[in-house]
Coordinates of C-alpha atoms in Angstrom, one line a residue:
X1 CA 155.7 170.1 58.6
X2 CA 158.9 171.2 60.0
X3 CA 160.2 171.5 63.5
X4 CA 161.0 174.9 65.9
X5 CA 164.3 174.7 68.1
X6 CA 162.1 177.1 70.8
X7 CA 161.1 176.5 74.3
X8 CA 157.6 174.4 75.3
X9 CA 156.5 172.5 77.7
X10 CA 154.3 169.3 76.3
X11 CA 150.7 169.6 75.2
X12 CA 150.8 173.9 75.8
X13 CA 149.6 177.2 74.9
X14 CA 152.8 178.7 74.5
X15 CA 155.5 177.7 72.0
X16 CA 158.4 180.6 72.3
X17 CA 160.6 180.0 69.3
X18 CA 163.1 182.1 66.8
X19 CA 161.2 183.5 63.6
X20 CA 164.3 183.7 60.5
X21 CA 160.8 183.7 58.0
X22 CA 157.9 184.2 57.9
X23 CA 155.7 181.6 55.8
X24 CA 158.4 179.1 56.2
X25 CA 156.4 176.2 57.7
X26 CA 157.6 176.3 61.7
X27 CA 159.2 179.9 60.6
X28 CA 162.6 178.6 61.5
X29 CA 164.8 176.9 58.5
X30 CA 168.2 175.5 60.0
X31 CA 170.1 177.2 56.5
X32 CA 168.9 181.0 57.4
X33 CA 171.4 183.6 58.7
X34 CA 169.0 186.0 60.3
X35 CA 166.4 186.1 63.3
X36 CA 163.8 188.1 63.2
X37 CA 162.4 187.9 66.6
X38 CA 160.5 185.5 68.8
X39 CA 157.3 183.9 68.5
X40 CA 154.9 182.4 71.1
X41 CA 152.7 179.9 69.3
X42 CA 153.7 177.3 66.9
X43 CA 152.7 174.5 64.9
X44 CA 155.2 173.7 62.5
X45 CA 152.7 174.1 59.7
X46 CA 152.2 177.8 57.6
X47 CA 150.4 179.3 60.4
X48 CA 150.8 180.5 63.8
X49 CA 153.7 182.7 65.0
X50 CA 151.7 185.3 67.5
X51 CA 153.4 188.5 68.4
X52 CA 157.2 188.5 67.6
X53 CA 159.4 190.4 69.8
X54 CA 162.9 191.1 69.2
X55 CA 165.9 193.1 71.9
X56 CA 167.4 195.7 69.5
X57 CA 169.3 199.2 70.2
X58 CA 169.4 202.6 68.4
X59 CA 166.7 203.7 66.2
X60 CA 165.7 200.4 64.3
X61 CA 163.8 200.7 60.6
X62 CA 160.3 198.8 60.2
X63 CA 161.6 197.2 57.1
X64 CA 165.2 196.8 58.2
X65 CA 165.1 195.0 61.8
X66 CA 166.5 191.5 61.7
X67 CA 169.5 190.5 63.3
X68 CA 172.5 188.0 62.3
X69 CA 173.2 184.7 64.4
X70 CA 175.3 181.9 64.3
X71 CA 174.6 178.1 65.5
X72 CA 178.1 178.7 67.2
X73 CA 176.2 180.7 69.8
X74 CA 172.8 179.0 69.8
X75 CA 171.2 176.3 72.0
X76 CA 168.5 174.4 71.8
X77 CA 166.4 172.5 74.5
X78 CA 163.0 170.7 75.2
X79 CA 162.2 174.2 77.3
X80 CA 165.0 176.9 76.9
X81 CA 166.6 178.2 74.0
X82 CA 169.3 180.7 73.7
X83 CA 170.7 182.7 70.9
X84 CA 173.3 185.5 70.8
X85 CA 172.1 188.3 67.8
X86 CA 175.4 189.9 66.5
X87 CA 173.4 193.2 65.2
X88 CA 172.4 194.1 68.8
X89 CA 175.2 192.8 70.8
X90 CA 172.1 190.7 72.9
X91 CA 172.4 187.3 74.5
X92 CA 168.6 186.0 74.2
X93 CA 167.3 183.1 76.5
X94 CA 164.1 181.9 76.5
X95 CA 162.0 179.9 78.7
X96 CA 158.2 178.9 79.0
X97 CA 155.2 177.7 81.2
X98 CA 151.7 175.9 79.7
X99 CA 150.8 179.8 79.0
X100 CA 153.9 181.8 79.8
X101 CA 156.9 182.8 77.9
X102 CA 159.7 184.3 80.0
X103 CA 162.5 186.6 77.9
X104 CA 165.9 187.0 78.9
X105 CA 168.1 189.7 77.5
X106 CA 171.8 190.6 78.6
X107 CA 172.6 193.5 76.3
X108 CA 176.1 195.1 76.3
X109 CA 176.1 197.6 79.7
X110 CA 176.4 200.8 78.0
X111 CA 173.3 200.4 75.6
X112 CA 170.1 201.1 76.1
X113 CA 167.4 198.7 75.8
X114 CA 164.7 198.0 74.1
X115 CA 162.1 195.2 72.8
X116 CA 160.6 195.7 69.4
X117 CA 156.7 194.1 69.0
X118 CA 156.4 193.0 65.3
X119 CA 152.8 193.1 66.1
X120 CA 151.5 193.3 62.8
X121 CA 152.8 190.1 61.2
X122 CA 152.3 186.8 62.0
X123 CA 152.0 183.7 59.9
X124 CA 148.6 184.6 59.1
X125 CA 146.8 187.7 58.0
X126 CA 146.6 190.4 61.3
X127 CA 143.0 191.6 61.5
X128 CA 143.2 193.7 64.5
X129 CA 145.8 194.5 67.3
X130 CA 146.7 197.1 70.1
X131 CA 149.0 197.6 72.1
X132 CA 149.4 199.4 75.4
X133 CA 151.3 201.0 78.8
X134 CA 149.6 199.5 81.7
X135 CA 151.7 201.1 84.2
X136 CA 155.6 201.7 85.0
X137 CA 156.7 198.1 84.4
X138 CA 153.4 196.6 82.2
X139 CA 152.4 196.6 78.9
X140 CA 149.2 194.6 77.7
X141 CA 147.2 193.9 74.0
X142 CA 146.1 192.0 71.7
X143 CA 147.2 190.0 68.2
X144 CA 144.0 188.8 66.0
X145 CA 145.5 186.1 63.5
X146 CA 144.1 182.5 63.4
X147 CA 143.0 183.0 67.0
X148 CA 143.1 186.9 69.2
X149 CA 145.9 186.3 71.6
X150 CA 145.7 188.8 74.1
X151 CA 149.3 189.4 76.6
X152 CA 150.2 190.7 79.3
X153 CA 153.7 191.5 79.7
X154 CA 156.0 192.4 82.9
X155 CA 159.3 193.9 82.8
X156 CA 162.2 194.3 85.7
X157 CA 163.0 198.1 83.9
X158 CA 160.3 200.8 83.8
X159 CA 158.5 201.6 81.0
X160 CA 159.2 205.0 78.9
X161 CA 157.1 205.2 75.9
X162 CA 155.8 202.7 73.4
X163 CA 156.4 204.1 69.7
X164 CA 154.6 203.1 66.4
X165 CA 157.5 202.8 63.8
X166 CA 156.4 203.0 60.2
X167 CA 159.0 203.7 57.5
X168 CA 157.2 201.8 54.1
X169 CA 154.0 199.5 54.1
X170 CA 155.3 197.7 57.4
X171 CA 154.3 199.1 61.5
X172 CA 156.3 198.0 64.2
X173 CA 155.8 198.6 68.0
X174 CA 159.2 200.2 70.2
X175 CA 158.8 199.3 73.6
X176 CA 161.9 202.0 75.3
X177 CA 162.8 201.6 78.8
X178 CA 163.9 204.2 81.1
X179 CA 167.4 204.5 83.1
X180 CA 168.0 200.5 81.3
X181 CA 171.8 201.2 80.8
X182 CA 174.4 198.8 82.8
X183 CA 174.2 194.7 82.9
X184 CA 171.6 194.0 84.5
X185 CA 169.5 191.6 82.2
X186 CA 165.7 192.8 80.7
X187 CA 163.2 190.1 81.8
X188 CA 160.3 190.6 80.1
X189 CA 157.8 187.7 81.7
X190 CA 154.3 187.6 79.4
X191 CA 151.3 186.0 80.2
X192 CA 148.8 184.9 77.2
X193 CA 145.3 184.0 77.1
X194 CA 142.7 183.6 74.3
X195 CA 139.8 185.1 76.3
X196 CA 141.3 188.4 77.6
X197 CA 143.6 190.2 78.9
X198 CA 142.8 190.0 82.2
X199 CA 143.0 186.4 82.1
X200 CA 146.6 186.7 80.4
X201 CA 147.3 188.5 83.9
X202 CA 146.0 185.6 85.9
X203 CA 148.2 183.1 84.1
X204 CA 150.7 184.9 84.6
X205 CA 149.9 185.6 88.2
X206 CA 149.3 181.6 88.6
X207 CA 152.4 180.7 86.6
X208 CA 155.3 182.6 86.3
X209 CA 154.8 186.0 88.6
X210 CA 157.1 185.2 91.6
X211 CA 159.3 182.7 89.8
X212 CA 163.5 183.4 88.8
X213 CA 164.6 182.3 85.1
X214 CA 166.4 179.5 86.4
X215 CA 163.2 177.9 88.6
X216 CA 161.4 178.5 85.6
X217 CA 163.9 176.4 83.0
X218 CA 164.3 173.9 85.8
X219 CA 160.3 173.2 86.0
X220 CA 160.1 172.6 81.9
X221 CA 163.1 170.5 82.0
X222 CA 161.7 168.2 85.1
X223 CA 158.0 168.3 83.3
X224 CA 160.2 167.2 79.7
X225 CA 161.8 164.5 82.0
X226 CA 158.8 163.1 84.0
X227 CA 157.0 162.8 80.6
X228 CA 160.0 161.5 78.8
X229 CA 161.3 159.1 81.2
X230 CA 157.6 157.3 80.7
X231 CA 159.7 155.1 78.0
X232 CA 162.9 153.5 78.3
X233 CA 165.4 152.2 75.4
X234 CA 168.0 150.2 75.8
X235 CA 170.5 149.2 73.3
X236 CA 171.5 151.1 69.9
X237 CA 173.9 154.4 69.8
X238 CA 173.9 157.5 71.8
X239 CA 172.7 159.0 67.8
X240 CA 169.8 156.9 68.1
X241 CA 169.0 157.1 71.8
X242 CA 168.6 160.7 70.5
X243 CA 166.6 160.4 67.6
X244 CA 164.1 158.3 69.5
X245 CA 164.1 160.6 72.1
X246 CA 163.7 164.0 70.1
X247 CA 160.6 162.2 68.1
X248 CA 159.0 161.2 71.2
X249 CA 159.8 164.9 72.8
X250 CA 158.1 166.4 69.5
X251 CA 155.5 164.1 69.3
X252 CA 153.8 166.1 72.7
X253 CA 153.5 169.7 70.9
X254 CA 150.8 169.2 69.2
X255 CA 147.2 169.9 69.9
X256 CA 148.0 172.8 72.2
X257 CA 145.8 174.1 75.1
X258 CA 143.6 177.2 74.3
X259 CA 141.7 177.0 78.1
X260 CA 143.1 179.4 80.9
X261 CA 144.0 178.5 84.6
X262 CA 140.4 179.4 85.2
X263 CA 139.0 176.6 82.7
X264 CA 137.8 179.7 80.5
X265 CA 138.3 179.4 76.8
X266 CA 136.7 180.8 73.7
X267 CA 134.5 178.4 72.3
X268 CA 134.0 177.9 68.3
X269 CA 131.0 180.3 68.3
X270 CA 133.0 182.9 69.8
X271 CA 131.8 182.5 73.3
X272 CA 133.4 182.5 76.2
X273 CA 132.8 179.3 78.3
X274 CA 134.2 177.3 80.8
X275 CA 133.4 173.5 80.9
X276 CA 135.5 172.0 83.7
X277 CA 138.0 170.4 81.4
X278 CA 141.3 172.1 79.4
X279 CA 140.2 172.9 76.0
X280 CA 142.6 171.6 73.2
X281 CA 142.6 172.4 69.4
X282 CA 142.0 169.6 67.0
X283 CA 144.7 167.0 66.7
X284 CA 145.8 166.4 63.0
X285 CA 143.8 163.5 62.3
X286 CA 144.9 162.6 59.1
X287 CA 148.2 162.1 59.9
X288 CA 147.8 161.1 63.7
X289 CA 145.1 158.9 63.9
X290 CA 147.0 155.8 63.4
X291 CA 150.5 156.5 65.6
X292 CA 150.8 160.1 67.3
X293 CA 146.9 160.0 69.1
X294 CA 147.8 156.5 70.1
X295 CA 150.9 157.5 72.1
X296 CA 149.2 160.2 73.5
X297 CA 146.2 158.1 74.9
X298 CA 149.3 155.7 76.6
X299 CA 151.7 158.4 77.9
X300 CA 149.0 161.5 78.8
X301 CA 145.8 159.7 78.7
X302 CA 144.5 162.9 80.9
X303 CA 145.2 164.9 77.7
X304 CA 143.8 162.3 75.4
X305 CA 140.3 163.2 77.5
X306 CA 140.4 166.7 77.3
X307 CA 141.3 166.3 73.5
X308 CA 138.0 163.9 73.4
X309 CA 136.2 166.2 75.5
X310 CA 137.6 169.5 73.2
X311 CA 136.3 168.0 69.4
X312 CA 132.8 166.9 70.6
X313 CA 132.4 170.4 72.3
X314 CA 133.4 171.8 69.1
X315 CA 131.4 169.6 67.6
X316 CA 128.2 170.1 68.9
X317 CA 128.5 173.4 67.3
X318 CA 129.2 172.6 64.2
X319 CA 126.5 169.9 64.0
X320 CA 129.7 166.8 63.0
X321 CA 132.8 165.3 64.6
X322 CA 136.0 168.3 63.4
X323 CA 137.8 166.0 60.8
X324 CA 141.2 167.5 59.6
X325 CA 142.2 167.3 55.9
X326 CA 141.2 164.1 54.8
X327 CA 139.1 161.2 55.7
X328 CA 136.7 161.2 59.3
X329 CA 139.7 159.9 61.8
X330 CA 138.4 161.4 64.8
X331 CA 136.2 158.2 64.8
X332 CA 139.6 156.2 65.2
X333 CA 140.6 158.2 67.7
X334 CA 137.5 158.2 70.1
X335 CA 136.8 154.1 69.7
X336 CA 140.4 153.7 69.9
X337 CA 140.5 155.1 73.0
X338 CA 137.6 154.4 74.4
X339 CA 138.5 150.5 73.7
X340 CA 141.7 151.4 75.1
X341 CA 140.1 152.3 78.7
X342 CA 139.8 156.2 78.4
X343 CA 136.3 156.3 79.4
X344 CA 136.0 160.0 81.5
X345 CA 134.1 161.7 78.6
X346 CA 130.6 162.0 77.5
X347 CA 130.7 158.8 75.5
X348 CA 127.5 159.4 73.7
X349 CA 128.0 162.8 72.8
X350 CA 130.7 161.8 70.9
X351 CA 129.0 158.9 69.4
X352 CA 126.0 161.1 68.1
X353 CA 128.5 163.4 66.2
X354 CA 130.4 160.0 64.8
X355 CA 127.0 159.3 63.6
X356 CA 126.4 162.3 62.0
X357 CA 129.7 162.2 60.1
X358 CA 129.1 158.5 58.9
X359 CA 125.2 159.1 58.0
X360 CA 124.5 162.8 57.2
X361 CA 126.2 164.7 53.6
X362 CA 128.4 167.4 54.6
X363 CA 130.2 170.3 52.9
X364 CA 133.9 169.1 53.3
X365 CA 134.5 172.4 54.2
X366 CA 137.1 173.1 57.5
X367 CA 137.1 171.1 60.4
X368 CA 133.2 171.2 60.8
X369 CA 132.4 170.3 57.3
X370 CA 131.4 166.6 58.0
X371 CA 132.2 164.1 55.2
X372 CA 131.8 165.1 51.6
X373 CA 130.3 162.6 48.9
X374 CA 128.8 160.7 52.1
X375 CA 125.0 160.2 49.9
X376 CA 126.7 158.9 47.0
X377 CA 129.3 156.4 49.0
X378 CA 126.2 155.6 51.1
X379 CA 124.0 155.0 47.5
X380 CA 126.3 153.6 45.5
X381 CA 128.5 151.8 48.0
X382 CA 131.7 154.1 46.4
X383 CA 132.6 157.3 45.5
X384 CA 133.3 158.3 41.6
X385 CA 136.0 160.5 40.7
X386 CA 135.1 163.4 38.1
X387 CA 136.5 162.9 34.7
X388 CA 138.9 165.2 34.1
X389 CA 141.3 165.3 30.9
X390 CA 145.1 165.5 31.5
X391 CA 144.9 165.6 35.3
X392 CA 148.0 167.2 36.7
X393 CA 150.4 166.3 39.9
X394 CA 148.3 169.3 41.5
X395 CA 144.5 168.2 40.1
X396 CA 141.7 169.3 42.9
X397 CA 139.2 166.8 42.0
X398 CA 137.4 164.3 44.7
X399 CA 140.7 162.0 45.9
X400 CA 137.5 158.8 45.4
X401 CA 139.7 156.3 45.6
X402 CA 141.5 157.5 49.1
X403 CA 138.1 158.8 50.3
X404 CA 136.3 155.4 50.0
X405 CA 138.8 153.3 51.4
X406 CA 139.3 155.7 54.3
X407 CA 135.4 156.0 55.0
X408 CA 135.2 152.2 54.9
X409 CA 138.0 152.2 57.7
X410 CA 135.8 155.1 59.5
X411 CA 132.8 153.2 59.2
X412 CA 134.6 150.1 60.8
X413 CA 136.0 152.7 63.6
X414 CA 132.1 153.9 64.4
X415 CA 130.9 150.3 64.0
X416 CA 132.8 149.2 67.0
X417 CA 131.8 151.8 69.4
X418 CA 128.0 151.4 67.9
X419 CA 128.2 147.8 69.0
X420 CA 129.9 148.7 72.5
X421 CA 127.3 150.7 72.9
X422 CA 124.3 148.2 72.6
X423 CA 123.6 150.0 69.2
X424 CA 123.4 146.3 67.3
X425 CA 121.2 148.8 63.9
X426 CA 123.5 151.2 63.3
X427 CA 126.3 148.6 63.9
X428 CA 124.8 146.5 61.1
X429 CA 124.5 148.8 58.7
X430 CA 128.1 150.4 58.9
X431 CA 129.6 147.3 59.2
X432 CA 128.2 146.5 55.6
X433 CA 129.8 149.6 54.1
X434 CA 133.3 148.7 55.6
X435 CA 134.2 146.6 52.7
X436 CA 133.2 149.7 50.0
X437 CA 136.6 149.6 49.3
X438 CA 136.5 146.6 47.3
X439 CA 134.3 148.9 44.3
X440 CA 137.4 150.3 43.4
X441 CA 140.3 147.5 43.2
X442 CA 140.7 146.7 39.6
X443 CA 141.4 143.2 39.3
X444 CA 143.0 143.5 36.1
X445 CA 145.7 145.5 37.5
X446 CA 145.5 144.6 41.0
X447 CA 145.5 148.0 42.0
X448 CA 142.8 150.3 43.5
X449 CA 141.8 152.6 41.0
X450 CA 139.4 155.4 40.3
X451 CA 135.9 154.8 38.7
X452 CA 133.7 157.1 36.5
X453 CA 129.9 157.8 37.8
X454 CA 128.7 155.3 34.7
X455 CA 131.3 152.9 36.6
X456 CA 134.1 152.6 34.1
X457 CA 137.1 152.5 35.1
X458 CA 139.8 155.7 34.6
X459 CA 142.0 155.5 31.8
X460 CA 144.9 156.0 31.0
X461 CA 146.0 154.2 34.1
X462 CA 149.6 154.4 35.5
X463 CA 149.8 153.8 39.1
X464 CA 153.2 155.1 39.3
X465 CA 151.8 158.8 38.6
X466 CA 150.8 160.8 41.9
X467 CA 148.4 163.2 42.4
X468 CA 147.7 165.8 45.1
X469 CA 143.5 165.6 44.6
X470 CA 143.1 163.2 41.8
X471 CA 141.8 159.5 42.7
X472 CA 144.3 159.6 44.9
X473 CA 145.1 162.0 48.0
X474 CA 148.5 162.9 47.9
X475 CA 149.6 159.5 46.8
X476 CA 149.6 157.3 43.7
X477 CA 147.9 153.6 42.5
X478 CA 151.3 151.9 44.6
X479 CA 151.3 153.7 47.9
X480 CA 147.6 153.6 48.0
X481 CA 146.1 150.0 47.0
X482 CA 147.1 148.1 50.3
X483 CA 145.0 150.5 52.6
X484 CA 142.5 148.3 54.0
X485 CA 143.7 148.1 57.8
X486 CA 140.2 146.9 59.5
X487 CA 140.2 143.7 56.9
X488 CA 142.9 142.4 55.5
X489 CA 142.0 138.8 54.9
X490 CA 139.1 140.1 53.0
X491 CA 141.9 142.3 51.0
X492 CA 143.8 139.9 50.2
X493 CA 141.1 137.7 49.1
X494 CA 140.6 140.2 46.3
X495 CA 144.1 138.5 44.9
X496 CA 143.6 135.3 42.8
X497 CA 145.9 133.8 45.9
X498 CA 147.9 134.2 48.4
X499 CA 151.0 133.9 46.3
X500 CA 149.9 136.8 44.0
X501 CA 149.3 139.2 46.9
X502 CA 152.3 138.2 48.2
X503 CA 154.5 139.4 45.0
X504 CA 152.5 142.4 44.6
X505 CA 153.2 143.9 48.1
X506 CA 157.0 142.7 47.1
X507 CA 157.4 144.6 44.2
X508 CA 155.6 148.0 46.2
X509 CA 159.4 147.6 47.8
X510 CA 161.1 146.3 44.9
X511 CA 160.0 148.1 42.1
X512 CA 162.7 151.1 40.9
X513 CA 161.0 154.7 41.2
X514 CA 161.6 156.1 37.5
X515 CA 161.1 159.8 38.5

């Protein structure tokens, strides 16, 4: 994934951020020349990007919109961003709240202004959107695309018309304000909400309503600094003081809040529900479980909860634990911080769903799939890999290898909490699959490697070779033979000594990469 220079305020609905592509990961890429218009979610992964507005002047083309920039006039912070687009003559600044996104444009005094709504596009596909006057200074809608956003937007100029441009295959929204000649500034202050737009309004009302641009920006920084400020460095160069800081500051975008002021959110059924906590969307497990979900449960431990509390609601729909990717993580993740002394959540909720992900065959499928191949690990004690001629870098096949040592480290994760839990039979038996793993290490090789169902093992064998889906998830033989966090002495007792392990994990280091 790749990073957005835009404004947001830690752990929040709204991410308010420059859009130079679409499709380009976080939609921003440092090399482009042109900006497109402003987004208000973001992941920094292929998808997002709801409702992109852009200032323009003049009669603007539906295919022919974007505007030049230059980092000369751009800045970047944790929660305000400003760019100057050299089409329009527009200085853009940009601030946010948890589910605001405030919009400030000082166009040249003797143009008149206007926003364009690119509200067809997003990251995703657009299933459905509208679009509408509310009254003299109000426009509301909707944008349907990996979640339906609805806004509600508030602007210091009256309203004249709102126009459909259409000049190929692409529709564009023209919001045109009346009498908006001279210098003072458009402010355009939108609220958003995932259940309605009514609720958009109340965030908004809640949020952002009475507050100036400047009170605004001041709030994010202070929130960026409170949270920030949590850990102090000492030591090292101002470059690396920076660094540290701009990982820990981007390590608190992600999961984002889809629950309004109210507690209302809509649930993974499509119902709208309120629970008492904030509702969160499912962390990236795969990558997180072991560093990012950690920091979270030390420096926002009230987030951690509501995370917890977000994934077994979501859960008990789906029937298992939401698992992202690869592997069952979110078992890491609810014993780790559960051990760790974040208790406030239905503890055996959770549990029941762990237990369902560790015991019951599911389709893979999405975040409410379960765990695929779960019978045959279970039966067999590890999971074959199909036997596929010439696999390729790109090969969708089972990823066995990654998949069984993963589930043993799963199974060790849900062990612990069965046994905190006074469940000493369910502890026994997943503590006996946590060394599955040891199926698959070769030790003719000394490398974990993939097996055939009649237990044979793959050949040819080169454990340089990496494979997106092929014994191996994203990863080859090297990368992937020391995972065996939950039990290393019995890992490296695999190794005819101690010695021999030793020089193995050595040359993983060592070793020249050959292409």
């Amino acid at each position: 994934a790749e990073v957005f220079p835009g404004s947001s305020v830690p752990n929040a609905m709204v991410q308010l951020s420059p859009v130079t592509q679409f499709r380009s990961v976080a939609g921003y890429q440092y090399e482009d020349t042109v900006i497109y218009g402003f987004s208000h979610t973001n992941k920094g992964h292929w998808n997002l990007l709801h409702l992109p507005i852009l200032p323009v002047t003049g009669n603007v083309s539906s295919d022919d919109y974007a505007s030049k920039y230059s980092h000369t006039n751009e800045s970047a912070h944790p929660g305000y961003y400003q760019v100057f687009l050299e089409r329009y003559g527009v200085n853009a600044e940009l601030t946010s709240t948890l589910r605001c996104a405030y919009h400030k444009y000082t166009f040249r005094p003797d143009d008149d202004k206007k926003v364009l709504v690119d509200i067809t596009r997003t990251n995703n596909g657009v299933r459905d959107w509208s679009i509408q006057k509310v009254d003299d200074h109000t426009f509301s809608g909707n944008q349907d695309a990996e979640g339906n956003i609805r806004f509600y937007a508030v602007s210091n100029y009256k309203i004249q018309d709102i126009k459909q441009v259409k000049d190929g295959e692409h529709e564009v929204s023209v919001v045109g304000f009346a009498d908006s000649k001279g210098s003072e500034p458009l402010e355009l202050k939108i609220g958003f909400s995932f259940v309605s737009i009514d609720n958009a309004k109340m965030n908004l009302e809640q949020e952002m309503k009475e507050k100036s641009f400047a009170q605004v920006r001041k709030e994010a920084d202070n929130t960026w600094e409170n949270l920030l400020s949590k850990i102090e460095v000492t030591g090292g160069t101002e470059r690396e003081k920076g660094i540290f800081y701009s990982c820990l500051y981007r390590s608190f975008l992600w999961p984002v809040l889809r629950s309004d002021v109210n507690g209302e959110y809509t649930d993974a059924k499509g119902n709208v529900v309120n629970n008492g906590f904030r509702y969160y969307t499912d962390p990236s497990f795969w990558d997180d479980y072991r560093n990012k979900l950690i920091l979270l449960g030390m420096i926002s431990p009230d987030v951690a909860t509501d995370v917890i509390k977000s994934i077994t609601d979501r859960g008990k729909i789906g029937g298992f634990m939401p698992t992202f990717f690869h592997g069952d993580h979110a078992s890491t993740f609810v014993t780790g911080s559960y051990l760790r002394g974040i208790r406030d959540f239905d503890v055996q909720a959770a549990y029941e769903l762990l237990l369902n992900n560790a015991f019951v065959e599911g389709s893979g499928k999405g975040p409410m799939g379960g765990r695929r191949f779960i019978k045959e690990y279970m039966e067999q004690g590890w999971i074959s890999e199909d036997d596929i001629t010439n696999p390729k870098l790109e090969t969708v096949a089972k990823a066995a290898v990654t998949k069984t040592q993963e589930y043993a480290y799963d199974d060790y994760a849900t062990a612990l909490l069965a046994k905190e839990l006074g469940d000493s039979e369910n502890y026994e038996k997943l503590m006996k699959r946590t060394d599955s793993y040891k199926h698959l290490f070769d030790p003719s090789t000394q490398f974990m490697r993939g097996r055939l169902k009649d237990g044979t093992w793959i050949t040819p064998f080169d454990p340089k070779r990496p494979f997106y889906e092929y014994m191996y998830r994203e990863a080859n033989g090297w990368q992937s033979t020391f995972f065996a966090p939950h039990d290393s002495e019995g890992f490296i007792a695999l190794y005819p000594s101690k010695k021999a392990f030793e020089n193995k994990l050595d040359s993983l280091f060592m070793i020249p990469w050959d292409g």
